[in-house]
Amino acid sequence: ETGVTQSPTHLIKTRGQQVTLRCSSQSGHNTVSWYQQALGQGPQFIFQYYREEENGRGNFPPRFSGLQFPNYSSELNVNALELDDSALYLCASSLVGVSNTGELFFGEGSRLTVL
Amino acid sequence: GENVEQHPSTLSVQEGDSAVIKCTYSDSASNYFPWYKQELGKRPQLIIDIRSNVGEKKDQRIAVTLNKTAKHFSLHITETQPEDSAVYFCAPNNYGQNFVFGPGTRLSVLP
């Protein structure tokens, strides 16, 4: 087990609604990143948080936002949901620093369906 | 930003044969080159990685080779087994931050 947990595992929303997805990082990790994975595609980088600050962002609009808490857990918020937001959302934790390995440890993901 | 491609997009091999997947990237600042395996319905998991100061790394049946000048690196799997069937993603990046994943290669190992 990687120790990264995500909730909820599945959820259904309607267009225009808002959603919050949660992630608990692996113990000892200081960085969390979020990815959107559409069916049959590779994970697309949304953003990364290091010590509660966003320090990298992919090509996603501002309605995708996030938080990292002092215990390194994290949230992904998506406002004004669109049909194309339907995907598997993956959270990954890692240890970034002098002795970092760079390895991402993924959670099982939250599958979002927007109707 | 980083532009990442993988070839081939699908690959079928007979059990026991070798498989090679190539990843090309655009950002010359990339210095960390991992490969992730994602089985159907499961999370991606790191299977092997290499840093820019090394040309090749091997772990049992899996190896990764890096050509930093040409900006590509490859995953080599020898003596393939049915459990190697999965989608493989490369994700070149700079010091383990802001990963950009390739589109994936679906490997099927036929018994």
GROMACS .gro file of C-alpha atoms in nm:
model
  226
    1GLU     CA    1   0.000   0.000   0.000
    2THR     CA    2   0.124   0.347  -0.092
    3GLY     CA    3  -0.054   0.519   0.196
    4VAL     CA    4  -0.221   0.778  -0.027
    5THR     CA    5  -0.596   0.778   0.017
    6GLN     CA    6  -0.862   0.966  -0.177
    7SER     CA    7  -1.228   1.033  -0.118
    8PRO     CA    8  -1.486   0.991  -0.246
    9THR     CA    9  -1.408   0.703  -0.480
   10HIS     CA   10  -1.702   0.773  -0.708
   11LEU     CA   11  -1.942   1.062  -0.741
   12ILE     CA   12  -2.198   1.197  -0.982
   13LYS     CA   13  -2.268   1.567  -1.029
   14THR     CA   14  -2.470   1.775  -1.271
   15ARG     CA   15  -2.338   2.047  -1.496
   16GLY     CA   16  -2.282   2.376  -1.314
   17GLN     CA   17  -2.237   2.221  -0.972
   18GLN     CA   18  -1.922   2.233  -0.761
   19VAL     CA   19  -1.718   1.941  -0.629
   20THR     CA   20  -1.449   1.892  -0.367
   21LEU     CA   21  -1.215   1.594  -0.378
   22ARG     CA   22  -0.986   1.504  -0.090
   23CYS     CA   23  -0.648   1.339  -0.058
   24SER     CA   24  -0.435   1.227   0.233
   25SER     CA   25  -0.066   1.214   0.150
   26GLN     CA   26   0.175   0.938   0.240
   27SER     CA   27   0.342   0.996   0.574
   28GLY     CA   28   0.663   1.200   0.545
   29HIS     CA   29   0.579   1.349   0.206
   30ASN     CA   30   0.568   1.727   0.162
   31THR     CA   31   0.431   1.763  -0.190
   32VAL     CA   32   0.099   1.674  -0.344
   33SER     CA   33  -0.002   1.696  -0.706
   34TRP     CA   34  -0.333   1.640  -0.882
   35TYR     CA   35  -0.399   1.486  -1.221
   36GLN     CA   36  -0.701   1.445  -1.445
   37GLN     CA   37  -0.713   1.120  -1.639
   38ALA     CA   38  -0.977   1.087  -1.908
   39LEU     CA   39  -1.060   0.740  -2.032
   40GLY     CA   40  -0.780   0.598  -2.246
   41GLN     CA   41  -0.546   0.890  -2.189
   42GLY     CA   42  -0.246   0.969  -1.973
   43PRO     CA   43  -0.272   1.167  -1.649
   44GLN     CA   44  -0.285   1.542  -1.717
   45PHE     CA   45  -0.109   1.759  -1.459
   46ILE     CA   46  -0.348   2.004  -1.289
   47PHE     CA   47  -0.132   2.158  -1.016
   48GLN     CA   48   0.117   2.085  -0.741
   49TYR     CA   49   0.141   2.206  -0.383
   50TYR     CA   50   0.457   2.224  -0.177
   51ARG     CA   51   0.434   2.330   0.188
   52GLU     CA   52   0.084   2.468   0.138
   53GLU     CA   53   0.178   2.685  -0.162
   54GLU     CA   54   0.089   2.615  -0.525
   55ASN     CA   55   0.423   2.584  -0.705
   56GLY     CA   56   0.321   2.457  -1.044
   57ARG     CA   57   0.011   2.449  -1.260
   58GLY     CA   58  -0.086   2.280  -1.582
   59ASN     CA   59  -0.317   2.405  -1.855
   60PHE     CA   60  -0.638   2.410  -1.649
   61PRO     CA   61  -0.875   2.707  -1.599
   62PRO     CA   62  -0.906   2.894  -1.267
   63ARG     CA   63  -1.225   2.707  -1.178
   64PHE     CA   64  -0.987   2.426  -1.081
   65SER     CA   65  -0.841   2.525  -0.746
   66GLY     CA   66  -0.678   2.353  -0.455
   67LEU     CA   67  -0.549   2.363  -0.103
   68GLN     CA   68  -0.279   2.185   0.092
   69PHE     CA   69  -0.313   2.172   0.469
   70PRO     CA   70  -0.040   2.174   0.738
   71ASN     CA   71  -0.066   1.795   0.767
   72TYR     CA   72   0.002   1.779   0.389
   73SER     CA   73  -0.345   1.655   0.304
   74SER     CA   74  -0.505   1.830   0.009
   75GLU     CA   75  -0.828   1.924  -0.165
   76LEU     CA   76  -0.915   1.976  -0.529
   77ASN     CA   77  -1.213   2.201  -0.595
   78VAL     CA   78  -1.382   2.233  -0.930
   79ASN     CA   79  -1.648   2.498  -0.982
   80ALA     CA   80  -1.907   2.530  -1.257
   81LEU     CA   81  -1.870   2.168  -1.364
   82GLU     CA   82  -1.877   2.088  -1.734
   83LEU     CA   83  -1.946   1.757  -1.906
   84ASP     CA   84  -1.578   1.735  -2.012
   85ASP     CA   85  -1.475   1.736  -1.646
   86SER     CA   86  -1.589   1.374  -1.625
   87ALA     CA   87  -1.270   1.180  -1.554
   88LEU     CA   88  -1.063   0.998  -1.295
   89TYR     CA   89  -0.890   1.247  -1.065
   90LEU     CA   90  -0.566   1.119  -0.923
   91CYS     CA   91  -0.377   1.258  -0.630
   92ALA     CA   92  -0.008   1.181  -0.587
   93SER     CA   93   0.227   1.259  -0.302
   94SER     CA   94   0.604   1.282  -0.314
   95LEU     CA   95   0.901   1.400  -0.115
   96VAL     CA   96   1.070   1.699  -0.273
   97GLY     CA   97   1.390   1.827  -0.119
   98VAL     CA   98   1.761   1.762  -0.096
   99SER     CA   99   1.721   1.387  -0.079
  100ASN     CA  100   1.407   1.353  -0.288
  101THR     CA  101   1.359   1.051  -0.507
  102GLY     CA  102   1.106   1.217  -0.734
  103GLU     CA  103   0.877   0.914  -0.717
  104LEU     CA  104   0.505   0.984  -0.723
  105PHE     CA  105   0.283   0.770  -0.503
  106PHE     CA  106  -0.071   0.771  -0.638
  107GLY     CA  107  -0.402   0.721  -0.466
  108GLU     CA  108  -0.674   0.506  -0.619
  109GLY     CA  109  -0.846   0.811  -0.761
  110SER     CA  110  -1.189   0.970  -0.752
  111ARG     CA  111  -1.406   0.900  -1.051
  112LEU     CA  112  -1.624   1.199  -1.130
  113THR     CA  113  -1.918   1.178  -1.366
  114VAL     CA  114  -2.084   1.503  -1.475
  115LEU     CA  115  -2.433   1.470  -1.622
  116GLY     CA  116   0.614   2.355  -2.164
  117GLU     CA  117   0.726   1.997  -2.201
  118ASN     CA  118   0.599   1.810  -2.507
  119VAL     CA  119   0.607   1.433  -2.455
  120GLU     CA  120   0.543   1.162  -2.712
  121GLN     CA  121   0.548   0.785  -2.687
  122HIS     CA  122   0.592   0.523  -2.958
  123PRO     CA  123   0.429   0.293  -3.028
  124SER     CA  124   0.085   0.372  -2.889
  125THR     CA  125  -0.002   0.001  -2.881
  126LEU     CA  126   0.224  -0.302  -2.878
  127SER     CA  127   0.142  -0.672  -2.888
  128VAL     CA  128   0.412  -0.931  -2.822
  129GLN     CA  129   0.422  -1.304  -2.765
  130GLU     CA  130   0.496  -1.418  -2.413
  131GLY     CA  131   0.872  -1.448  -2.371
  132ASP     CA  132   0.954  -1.188  -2.635
  133SER     CA  133   1.100  -0.845  -2.565
  134ALA     CA  134   0.918  -0.512  -2.575
  135VAL     CA  135   1.061  -0.164  -2.625
  136ILE     CA  136   0.875   0.163  -2.576
  137LYS     CA  137   1.031   0.496  -2.668
  138CYS     CA  138   0.961   0.834  -2.509
  139THR     CA  139   1.068   1.162  -2.668
  140TYR     CA  140   1.056   1.497  -2.489
  141SER     CA  141   1.125   1.859  -2.570
  142ASP     CA  142   1.249   2.026  -2.251
  143SER     CA  143   1.629   2.007  -2.233
  144ALA     CA  144   1.608   2.095  -1.861
  145SER     CA  145   1.449   1.758  -1.782
  146ASN     CA  146   1.676   1.558  -1.557
  147TYR     CA  147   1.457   1.282  -1.415
  148PHE     CA  148   1.305   1.012  -1.639
  149PRO     CA  149   1.055   0.769  -1.484
  150TRP     CA  150   0.829   0.503  -1.631
  151TYR     CA  151   0.493   0.426  -1.472
  152LYS     CA  152   0.278   0.118  -1.522
  153GLN     CA  153  -0.099   0.132  -1.494
  154GLU     CA  154  -0.295  -0.189  -1.493
  155LEU     CA  155  -0.661  -0.180  -1.584
  156GLY     CA  156  -0.861  -0.006  -1.311
  157LYS     CA  157  -0.559   0.055  -1.092
  158ARG     CA  158  -0.336   0.345  -0.997
  159PRO     CA  159  -0.013   0.424  -1.187
  160GLN     CA  160   0.297   0.283  -1.018
  161LEU     CA  161   0.663   0.360  -1.075
  162ILE     CA  162   0.849   0.066  -1.226
  163ILE     CA  163   1.185   0.219  -1.308
  164ASP     CA  164   1.350   0.558  -1.332
  165ILE     CA  165   1.681   0.710  -1.435
  166ARG     CA  166   1.858   1.038  -1.373
  167SER     CA  167   2.038   1.245  -1.631
  168ASN     CA  168   2.387   1.152  -1.512
  169VAL     CA  169   2.329   0.786  -1.599
  170GLY     CA  170   2.286   0.629  -1.943
  171GLU     CA  171   2.127   0.298  -1.848
  172LYS     CA  172   1.966   0.131  -1.550
  173LYS     CA  173   1.847  -0.226  -1.514
  174ASP     CA  174   1.620  -0.398  -1.265
  175GLN     CA  175   1.572  -0.769  -1.339
  176ARG     CA  176   1.366  -0.791  -1.661
  177ILE     CA  177   1.320  -0.415  -1.693
  178ALA     CA  178   1.572  -0.159  -1.815
  179VAL     CA  179   1.569   0.207  -1.911
  180THR     CA  180   1.815   0.374  -2.148
  181LEU     CA  181   1.860   0.748  -2.186
  182ASN     CA  182   1.990   0.956  -2.474
  183LYS     CA  183   1.987   1.308  -2.333
  184THR     CA  184   2.144   1.460  -2.645
  185ALA     CA  185   1.864   1.330  -2.864
  186LYS     CA  186   1.607   1.385  -2.588
  187HIS     CA  187   1.460   1.040  -2.570
  188PHE     CA  188   1.459   0.747  -2.332
  189SER     CA  189   1.329   0.394  -2.370
  190LEU     CA  190   1.176   0.121  -2.160
  191HIS     CA  191   1.295  -0.232  -2.230
  192ILE     CA  192   1.112  -0.538  -2.099
  193THR     CA  193   1.266  -0.877  -2.164
  194GLU     CA  194   1.107  -1.222  -2.127
  195THR     CA  195   0.760  -1.066  -2.120
  196GLN     CA  196   0.488  -1.227  -1.911
  197PRO     CA  197   0.108  -1.188  -1.918
  198GLU     CA  198   0.124  -0.974  -1.603
  199ASP     CA  199   0.328  -0.719  -1.799
  200SER     CA  200   0.010  -0.634  -1.992
  201ALA     CA  201  -0.076  -0.277  -1.896
  202VAL     CA  202  -0.048   0.083  -2.011
  203TYR     CA  203   0.298   0.235  -1.968
  204PHE     CA  204   0.356   0.608  -1.927
  205CYS     CA  205   0.676   0.807  -1.935
  206ALA     CA  206   0.693   1.134  -1.739
  207PRO     CA  207   1.017   1.330  -1.793
  208ASN     CA  208   1.054   1.624  -1.557
  209ASN     CA  209   1.285   1.855  -1.366
  210TYR     CA  210   1.379   1.738  -1.017
  211GLY     CA  211   1.056   1.549  -0.961
  212GLN     CA  212   0.825   1.845  -1.004
  213ASN     CA  213   0.538   1.925  -1.238
  214PHE     CA  214   0.530   1.591  -1.413
  215VAL     CA  215   0.407   1.582  -1.773
  216PHE     CA  216   0.293   1.233  -1.865
  217GLY     CA  217   0.312   1.090  -2.213
  218PRO     CA  218  -0.004   0.963  -2.384
  219GLY     CA  219   0.072   0.604  -2.289
  220THR     CA  220   0.156   0.277  -2.464
  221ARG     CA  221  -0.078  -0.017  -2.428
  222LEU     CA  222   0.123  -0.339  -2.407
  223SER     CA  223  -0.050  -0.671  -2.461
  224VAL     CA  224   0.143  -0.990  -2.391
  225LEU     CA  225  -0.017  -1.280  -2.574
  226PRO     CA  226   0.011  -1.630  -2.420
   0.00000   0.00000   0.00000
